[in-house]
């Protein structure tokens, strides 16, 4: 019996394989429930007392050897398996990288910028924290105008506020350049409004400004018609309604024909066939003067639109809050290359 154990120890020591299956077979044969060690330990009772010590030591040695060998072989085989360094399978197909999607507001902003870039408009940017002059006074807001009120504006101190529109950027452009000026200013704006499906305290605008000699209201109308058709399709109609802004005179609000019912009337356009998209007008001579431009020589027009509003119409989104919640299910729908 002793000899048999010594033989098994030798066998365990010399056993070698890279095959996980073979290693497992070896484990079962030596250490399994019905394995040789189990039998030998069972036979231990019959061993004469004076040999028990030696025999017991041999059995322990065999058990330790078998375990050690299995461990060694397993380690050796896992370091050369397919995840190991030396064994990369270059023929495996590449996993698809899942690319993120651009935010719908960025998509629409980029599209607006591109549409105006095609007719020569540059992009101007300015600070989000503005002084009273650039946000209000230069734009002809009277001292007591309600838009200056705490209800609309987030004031930082007596002289500074979060800009309520990007017209403030246009004041900066007019102050720092000479006409002709053709620029749009996209950016974030802030108003103290209750958050709802149609309004938010933070939103995005693109405002446009064109100043040169002999710029007329007809130029404004044609520019906006071009924009509306590029944005919403070539059959789009526009409609101008008289309105009021302190910085433009005359002023108008612009509607586009509803792109859902093609102007026939539906729930989205509240059966009017039209949807409001922007405000516009001829730059008030006072504003030109405030910014160092001679109103006797130059005229110009300005317009401003909310990017959220355009995106809602374009993608038929009925709740503005969706733009700010960053729900992946919403964002994933806007894959594009722009
Ligand atoms: N600044 C206006 C707003 O924020 C939009 C506008 C811009 C209107 C230019 C007319 C001309 O609502």
Tab-separated table of C-alpha atoms and ligand atoms in Angstrom:
chain	number	residue	atom	x	y	z
A	1	UNK	CA	0.000	0.000	0.000
A	2	UNK	CA	2.825	2.361	0.891
A	3	UNK	CA	4.399	1.755	-2.486
A	4	UNK	CA	1.140	2.527	-4.228
A	5	UNK	CA	0.958	5.906	-2.489
A	6	UNK	CA	4.562	6.713	-3.409
A	7	UNK	CA	3.783	5.866	-6.997
A	8	UNK	CA	0.726	8.127	-6.957
A	9	UNK	CA	2.826	10.981	-5.547
A	10	UNK	CA	5.258	10.560	-8.427
A	11	UNK	CA	2.367	10.499	-10.887
A	12	UNK	CA	0.910	13.675	-9.429
A	13	UNK	CA	4.293	15.392	-9.585
A	14	UNK	CA	4.855	14.529	-13.187
A	15	UNK	CA	1.313	15.080	-14.444
A	16	UNK	CA	1.183	17.789	-17.033
A	17	UNK	CA	-1.498	19.224	-19.328
A	18	UNK	CA	-2.683	22.555	-20.750
A	19	UNK	CA	-6.150	21.315	-21.366
A	20	UNK	CA	-8.627	22.515	-18.731
A	21	UNK	CA	-10.674	19.387	-19.247
A	22	UNK	CA	-7.745	17.077	-18.580
A	23	UNK	CA	-6.783	19.032	-15.493
A	24	UNK	CA	-10.329	18.632	-14.227
A	25	UNK	CA	-10.211	14.877	-14.885
A	26	UNK	CA	-6.995	14.696	-12.895
A	27	UNK	CA	-8.628	16.590	-10.026
A	28	UNK	CA	-11.591	14.253	-9.992
A	29	UNK	CA	-9.353	11.173	-10.032
A	30	UNK	CA	-7.215	12.361	-7.134
A	31	UNK	CA	-9.379	14.692	-5.046
A	32	UNK	CA	-12.945	13.945	-6.140
A	33	UNK	CA	-15.650	12.418	-3.941
A	34	UNK	CA	-14.836	8.996	-5.306
A	35	UNK	CA	-11.202	9.766	-5.931
A	36	UNK	CA	-8.113	7.758	-4.916
A	37	UNK	CA	-7.420	9.900	-1.876
A	38	UNK	CA	-10.871	9.262	-0.543
A	39	UNK	CA	-10.290	5.506	-0.860
A	40	UNK	CA	-6.853	5.704	0.712
A	41	UNK	CA	-8.097	7.714	3.669
A	42	UNK	CA	-10.852	5.123	4.079
A	43	UNK	CA	-8.232	2.352	4.006
A	44	UNK	CA	-6.202	4.170	6.653
A	45	UNK	CA	-8.183	2.388	9.398
A	46	UNK	CA	-6.802	-0.980	8.350
A	47	UNK	CA	-3.182	0.137	8.446
A	48	UNK	CA	-1.331	-1.388	11.395
A	49	UNK	CA	-0.772	1.084	14.191
A	50	UNK	CA	2.998	1.162	13.914
A	51	UNK	CA	2.748	2.198	10.263
A	52	UNK	CA	-0.055	4.711	10.716
A	53	UNK	CA	2.233	7.697	11.230
A	54	UNK	CA	4.331	7.128	8.124
A	55	UNK	CA	1.301	6.214	6.011
A	56	UNK	CA	-0.622	9.258	7.192
A	57	UNK	CA	2.246	11.546	6.289
A	58	UNK	CA	2.427	10.028	2.821
A	59	UNK	CA	-1.297	10.544	2.280
A	60	UNK	CA	-1.036	14.190	3.326
A	61	UNK	CA	1.901	14.583	0.997
A	62	UNK	CA	-0.082	13.095	-1.889
A	63	UNK	CA	-3.051	15.359	-1.221
A	64	UNK	CA	-0.863	18.457	-1.045
A	65	UNK	CA	1.004	17.505	-4.235
A	66	UNK	CA	-2.180	16.890	-6.203
A	67	UNK	CA	-3.635	20.250	-5.117
A	68	UNK	CA	-0.405	22.099	-5.836
A	69	UNK	CA	-0.097	20.552	-9.298
A	70	UNK	CA	-3.668	21.451	-10.223
A	71	UNK	CA	-3.084	25.037	-9.136
A	72	UNK	CA	0.149	25.292	-11.136
A	73	UNK	CA	-1.359	23.861	-14.286
A	74	UNK	CA	-4.477	26.022	-14.048
A	75	UNK	CA	-2.386	29.182	-13.672
A	76	UNK	CA	-0.176	28.222	-16.571
A	77	UNK	CA	-3.121	27.539	-18.847
A	78	UNK	CA	-5.040	30.728	-17.977
A	79	UNK	CA	-2.016	32.919	-18.709
A	80	UNK	CA	-1.865	31.558	-22.237
A	81	UNK	CA	-5.615	31.441	-22.875
A	82	UNK	CA	-7.353	33.775	-25.357
A	83	UNK	CA	-7.318	36.682	-22.938
A	84	UNK	CA	-3.604	36.257	-22.329
A	85	UNK	CA	-0.942	38.329	-24.011
A	86	UNK	CA	0.516	35.829	-26.414
A	87	UNK	CA	-2.767	34.702	-27.899
A	88	UNK	CA	-4.762	37.604	-29.383
A	89	UNK	CA	-7.222	36.553	-32.046
A	90	UNK	CA	-6.861	39.225	-34.696
A	91	UNK	CA	-9.677	37.774	-36.771
A	92	UNK	CA	-12.367	38.500	-34.176
A	93	UNK	CA	-14.914	41.117	-35.396
A	94	UNK	CA	-14.568	44.565	-33.817
A	95	UNK	CA	-17.203	45.499	-31.266
A	96	UNK	CA	-19.339	48.472	-32.298
A	97	UNK	CA	-18.497	51.591	-30.315
A	98	UNK	CA	-21.749	53.217	-29.241
A	99	UNK	CA	-21.402	56.894	-30.113
A	100	UNK	CA	-23.199	59.579	-28.153
A	101	UNK	CA	-25.762	61.841	-29.784
A	102	UNK	CA	-25.582	65.610	-29.951
A	103	UNK	CA	-28.132	67.433	-27.823
A	104	UNK	CA	-31.154	68.562	-29.897
A	105	UNK	CA	-30.578	72.184	-28.863
A	106	UNK	CA	-27.013	71.991	-30.202
A	107	UNK	CA	-28.284	70.439	-33.421
A	108	UNK	CA	-30.809	73.204	-33.953
A	109	UNK	CA	-28.344	75.939	-32.947
A	110	UNK	CA	-25.777	74.564	-35.424
A	111	UNK	CA	-28.387	74.408	-38.144
A	112	UNK	CA	-29.457	78.017	-37.524
A	113	UNK	CA	-25.804	79.131	-37.601
A	114	UNK	CA	-25.261	77.272	-40.883
A	115	UNK	CA	-28.359	78.752	-42.515
A	116	UNK	CA	-27.231	82.292	-41.704
A	117	UNK	CA	-23.582	81.575	-42.510
A	118	UNK	CA	-24.707	80.823	-46.076
A	119	UNK	CA	-25.848	84.465	-46.447
A	120	UNK	CA	-22.765	85.948	-44.832
A	121	UNK	CA	-23.578	86.124	-41.105
A	122	UNK	CA	-20.755	85.651	-38.608
A	123	UNK	CA	-21.186	84.385	-35.039
A	124	UNK	CA	-20.628	86.687	-32.037
A	125	UNK	CA	-20.565	85.733	-28.395
A	126	UNK	CA	-20.640	87.713	-25.177
A	127	UNK	CA	-20.805	87.367	-21.401
A	128	UNK	CA	-23.737	85.731	-19.599
A	129	UNK	CA	-23.377	88.154	-16.692
A	130	UNK	CA	-24.186	91.536	-18.169
A	131	UNK	CA	-24.242	95.106	-17.000
A	132	UNK	CA	-27.344	97.237	-17.109
A	133	UNK	CA	-26.062	99.233	-20.094
A	134	UNK	CA	-25.652	96.304	-22.499
A	135	UNK	CA	-28.745	94.380	-21.441
A	136	UNK	CA	-31.150	97.320	-21.079
A	137	UNK	CA	-30.090	100.954	-21.313
A	138	UNK	CA	-28.281	100.890	-24.670
A	139	UNK	CA	-31.264	98.989	-26.056
A	140	UNK	CA	-33.586	101.865	-25.297
A	141	UNK	CA	-35.344	100.296	-22.311
A	142	UNK	CA	-36.884	103.179	-20.339
A	143	UNK	CA	-35.811	103.422	-16.718
A	144	UNK	CA	-39.159	102.089	-15.468
A	145	UNK	CA	-39.643	99.365	-18.138
A	146	UNK	CA	-41.262	96.237	-16.629
A	147	UNK	CA	-38.634	93.918	-18.174
A	148	UNK	CA	-36.114	95.381	-15.728
A	149	UNK	CA	-38.308	94.268	-12.872
A	150	UNK	CA	-37.191	91.630	-10.398
A	151	UNK	CA	-39.881	89.304	-11.756
A	152	UNK	CA	-38.127	88.934	-15.086
A	153	UNK	CA	-34.476	89.481	-14.348
A	154	UNK	CA	-32.032	87.673	-12.099
A	155	UNK	CA	-30.059	90.552	-10.631
A	156	UNK	CA	-26.593	89.935	-9.248
A	157	UNK	CA	-26.110	93.399	-7.806
A	158	UNK	CA	-27.431	96.883	-8.589
A	159	UNK	CA	-25.570	97.122	-11.852
A	160	UNK	CA	-25.283	93.495	-13.015
A	161	UNK	CA	-27.726	90.742	-14.015
A	162	UNK	CA	-27.819	87.454	-15.886
A	163	UNK	CA	-28.545	88.522	-19.452
A	164	UNK	CA	-32.218	88.249	-20.367
A	165	UNK	CA	-31.517	88.120	-24.113
A	166	UNK	CA	-28.508	88.007	-26.419
A	167	UNK	CA	-29.330	91.457	-27.816
A	168	UNK	CA	-26.680	92.487	-25.287
A	169	UNK	CA	-24.047	90.841	-27.506
A	170	UNK	CA	-25.233	92.902	-30.456
A	171	UNK	CA	-24.728	96.111	-28.481
A	172	UNK	CA	-21.134	95.002	-27.902
A	173	UNK	CA	-20.658	94.240	-31.604
A	174	UNK	CA	-22.067	97.626	-32.653
A	175	UNK	CA	-19.834	99.419	-30.136
A	176	UNK	CA	-16.737	97.659	-31.380
A	177	UNK	CA	-17.121	97.589	-35.156
A	178	UNK	CA	-18.183	99.743	-38.076
A	179	UNK	CA	-20.959	98.761	-40.517
A	180	UNK	CA	-21.627	96.788	-42.570
A	181	UNK	CA	-22.414	94.389	-39.699
A	182	UNK	CA	-23.987	91.022	-40.300
A	183	UNK	CA	-23.885	88.791	-37.249
A	184	UNK	CA	-25.852	86.342	-35.162
A	185	UNK	CA	-25.396	85.739	-31.455
A	186	UNK	CA	-26.396	82.352	-30.076
A	187	UNK	CA	-26.313	81.798	-26.336
A	188	UNK	CA	-27.897	81.025	-23.011
A	189	UNK	CA	-30.283	83.534	-21.454
A	190	UNK	CA	-31.988	83.744	-18.084
A	191	UNK	CA	-35.406	84.910	-16.957
A	192	UNK	CA	-37.134	84.596	-13.669
A	193	UNK	CA	-40.040	82.484	-14.886
A	194	UNK	CA	-41.852	79.538	-13.371
A	195	UNK	CA	-40.773	76.290	-15.047
A	196	UNK	CA	-43.520	74.688	-17.125
A	197	UNK	CA	-44.012	72.792	-20.384
A	198	UNK	CA	-43.694	76.086	-22.281
A	199	UNK	CA	-41.253	78.153	-20.201
A	200	UNK	CA	-37.975	77.764	-18.327
A	201	UNK	CA	-35.764	80.115	-16.344
A	202	UNK	CA	-32.796	79.180	-18.557
A	203	UNK	CA	-33.187	78.933	-22.314
A	204	UNK	CA	-31.284	79.589	-25.518
A	205	UNK	CA	-31.585	82.278	-28.138
A	206	UNK	CA	-30.154	83.197	-31.483
A	207	UNK	CA	-30.427	86.889	-32.249
A	208	UNK	CA	-29.446	88.417	-35.563
A	209	UNK	CA	-28.332	91.913	-36.590
A	210	UNK	CA	-27.780	93.471	-39.998
A	211	UNK	CA	-26.616	97.069	-40.331
A	212	UNK	CA	-25.593	98.824	-43.520
A	213	UNK	CA	-26.631	101.730	-45.734
A	214	UNK	CA	-30.182	101.418	-47.105
A	215	UNK	CA	-31.245	98.303	-45.215
A	216	UNK	CA	-35.044	98.129	-45.396
A	217	UNK	CA	-37.924	96.234	-43.846
A	218	UNK	CA	-38.215	94.323	-47.152
A	219	UNK	CA	-34.665	92.983	-46.571
A	220	UNK	CA	-35.714	91.824	-43.117
A	221	UNK	CA	-38.795	90.078	-44.437
A	222	UNK	CA	-36.912	88.322	-47.217
A	223	UNK	CA	-34.139	87.210	-44.861
A	224	UNK	CA	-36.686	85.695	-42.494
A	225	UNK	CA	-38.563	83.993	-45.315
A	226	UNK	CA	-35.257	82.456	-46.481
A	227	UNK	CA	-34.551	81.290	-42.922
A	228	UNK	CA	-38.037	79.806	-42.412
A	229	UNK	CA	-37.867	77.853	-45.672
A	230	UNK	CA	-34.375	76.512	-44.974
A	231	UNK	CA	-35.420	75.477	-41.480
A	232	UNK	CA	-38.942	74.139	-41.978
A	233	UNK	CA	-39.135	73.291	-45.684
A	234	UNK	CA	-39.491	75.154	-48.968
A	235	UNK	CA	-43.288	75.408	-48.874
A	236	UNK	CA	-43.223	77.319	-45.566
A	237	UNK	CA	-45.053	80.654	-45.489
A	238	UNK	CA	-44.387	83.473	-43.032
A	239	UNK	CA	-46.717	86.047	-41.542
A	240	UNK	CA	-45.685	89.249	-39.775
A	241	UNK	CA	-47.818	90.775	-37.014
A	242	UNK	CA	-47.145	94.266	-35.626
A	243	UNK	CA	-45.569	94.160	-32.173
A	244	UNK	CA	-43.487	96.225	-29.784
A	245	UNK	CA	-39.877	96.016	-28.573
A	246	UNK	CA	-38.037	98.997	-27.064
A	247	UNK	CA	-35.045	98.507	-29.369
A	248	UNK	CA	-36.820	98.186	-32.736
A	249	UNK	CA	-39.246	100.430	-34.596
A	250	UNK	CA	-41.333	99.228	-36.338
A	251	UNK	CA	-41.421	95.820	-34.669
A	252	UNK	CA	-43.106	92.573	-35.614
A	253	UNK	CA	-43.664	89.047	-34.480
A	254	UNK	CA	-43.200	86.372	-37.105
A	255	UNK	CA	-45.286	83.225	-37.537
A	256	UNK	CA	-44.508	80.296	-39.833
A	257	UNK	CA	-47.151	78.123	-41.447
A	258	UNK	CA	-47.651	75.030	-39.308
A	259	UNK	CA	-45.338	72.296	-40.596
A	260	UNK	CA	-47.580	69.584	-39.163
A	261	UNK	CA	-50.868	70.398	-40.938
A	262	UNK	CA	-49.295	72.573	-43.694
A	263	UNK	CA	-51.405	75.506	-42.573
A	264	UNK	CA	-54.748	73.697	-42.628
A	265	UNK	CA	-55.176	73.860	-38.857
A	266	UNK	CA	-54.427	71.258	-36.176
A	267	UNK	CA	-53.977	70.894	-32.411
A	268	UNK	CA	-50.349	72.041	-32.484
A	269	UNK	CA	-51.148	75.366	-34.194
A	270	UNK	CA	-54.439	75.622	-32.274
A	271	UNK	CA	-56.284	75.559	-35.592
A	272	UNK	CA	-54.789	78.855	-36.731
A	273	UNK	CA	-52.438	77.297	-39.315
A	274	UNK	CA	-49.535	79.378	-37.968
A	275	UNK	CA	-46.927	79.133	-35.202
A	276	UNK	CA	-44.993	82.034	-33.693
A	277	UNK	CA	-41.212	81.692	-34.022
A	278	UNK	CA	-39.507	85.029	-33.484
A	279	UNK	CA	-39.536	88.761	-32.814
A	280	UNK	CA	-37.942	91.323	-35.127
A	281	UNK	CA	-37.862	94.901	-36.315
A	282	UNK	CA	-35.815	97.790	-37.661
A	283	UNK	CA	-33.149	98.837	-35.155
A	284	UNK	CA	-34.364	101.948	-33.343
A	285	UNK	CA	-32.257	105.032	-34.270
A	286	UNK	CA	-31.702	105.621	-30.521
A	287	UNK	CA	-30.022	102.219	-30.225
A	288	UNK	CA	-27.704	102.963	-33.159
A	289	UNK	CA	-26.820	106.302	-31.564
A	290	UNK	CA	-26.177	104.673	-28.166
A	291	UNK	CA	-23.720	102.303	-29.842
A	292	UNK	CA	-21.827	104.960	-31.795
A	293	UNK	CA	-23.426	104.384	-35.208
A	294	UNK	CA	-24.852	107.348	-37.130
A	295	UNK	CA	-28.584	106.685	-37.749
A	296	UNK	CA	-28.576	109.311	-40.513
A	297	UNK	CA	-26.182	107.121	-42.525
A	298	UNK	CA	-27.042	103.591	-41.487
A	299	UNK	CA	-30.153	101.551	-40.935
A	300	UNK	CA	-30.500	97.966	-39.845
A	301	UNK	CA	-32.740	95.187	-38.707
A	302	UNK	CA	-32.618	92.755	-35.802
A	303	UNK	CA	-34.411	89.565	-34.950
A	304	UNK	CA	-34.375	87.096	-32.076
A	305	UNK	CA	-35.645	83.580	-31.591
A	306	UNK	CA	-35.697	80.922	-28.888
A	307	UNK	CA	-33.798	77.768	-29.887
A	308	UNK	CA	-36.065	75.611	-27.695
A	309	UNK	CA	-39.119	76.894	-29.535
A	310	UNK	CA	-37.626	76.131	-32.962
A	311	UNK	CA	-36.521	72.668	-31.765
A	312	UNK	CA	-39.996	71.940	-30.368
A	313	UNK	CA	-41.584	72.808	-33.699
A	314	UNK	CA	-39.006	70.985	-35.758
A	315	UNK	CA	-39.049	67.759	-33.742
A	316	UNK	CA	-42.634	68.041	-32.495
A	317	UNK	CA	-41.689	68.055	-28.841
A	318	UNK	CA	-44.476	69.228	-26.573
A	319	UNK	CA	-42.650	69.776	-23.296
A	320	UNK	CA	-39.713	72.170	-23.027
A	321	UNK	CA	-38.489	70.558	-19.789
A	322	UNK	CA	-37.343	67.506	-21.755
A	323	UNK	CA	-34.399	69.555	-23.067
A	324	UNK	CA	-33.009	70.006	-19.570
A	325	UNK	CA	-33.600	66.637	-17.934
A	326	UNK	CA	-30.932	64.701	-19.886
A	327	UNK	CA	-33.026	61.561	-20.029
A	328	UNK	CA	-31.027	59.144	-22.191
A	329	UNK	CA	-34.187	57.794	-23.842
A	330	UNK	CA	-34.945	61.308	-25.108
A	331	UNK	CA	-31.393	62.247	-26.107
A	332	UNK	CA	-30.664	59.011	-27.967
A	333	UNK	CA	-33.263	59.920	-30.581
A	334	UNK	CA	-31.151	62.730	-32.022
A	335	UNK	CA	-28.267	60.990	-33.728
A	336	UNK	CA	-26.783	63.242	-36.370
A	337	UNK	CA	-23.477	64.279	-37.815
A	338	UNK	CA	-23.803	68.062	-37.652
B	1	LIG	N1	-34.618	90.423	-27.683
B	1	LIG	C1	-35.945	89.981	-27.953
B	1	LIG	C2	-36.325	88.928	-26.915
B	1	LIG	O1	-35.509	88.468	-26.223
B	1	LIG	C3	-36.098	89.409	-29.318
B	1	LIG	C4	-35.873	90.395	-30.420
B	1	LIG	C5	-34.630	90.598	-30.941
B	1	LIG	C6	-36.943	91.155	-30.911
B	1	LIG	C7	-34.419	91.519	-31.946
B	1	LIG	C8	-36.741	92.045	-31.907
B	1	LIG	C9	-35.506	92.240	-32.430
B	1	LIG	O2	-37.485	88.587	-26.797
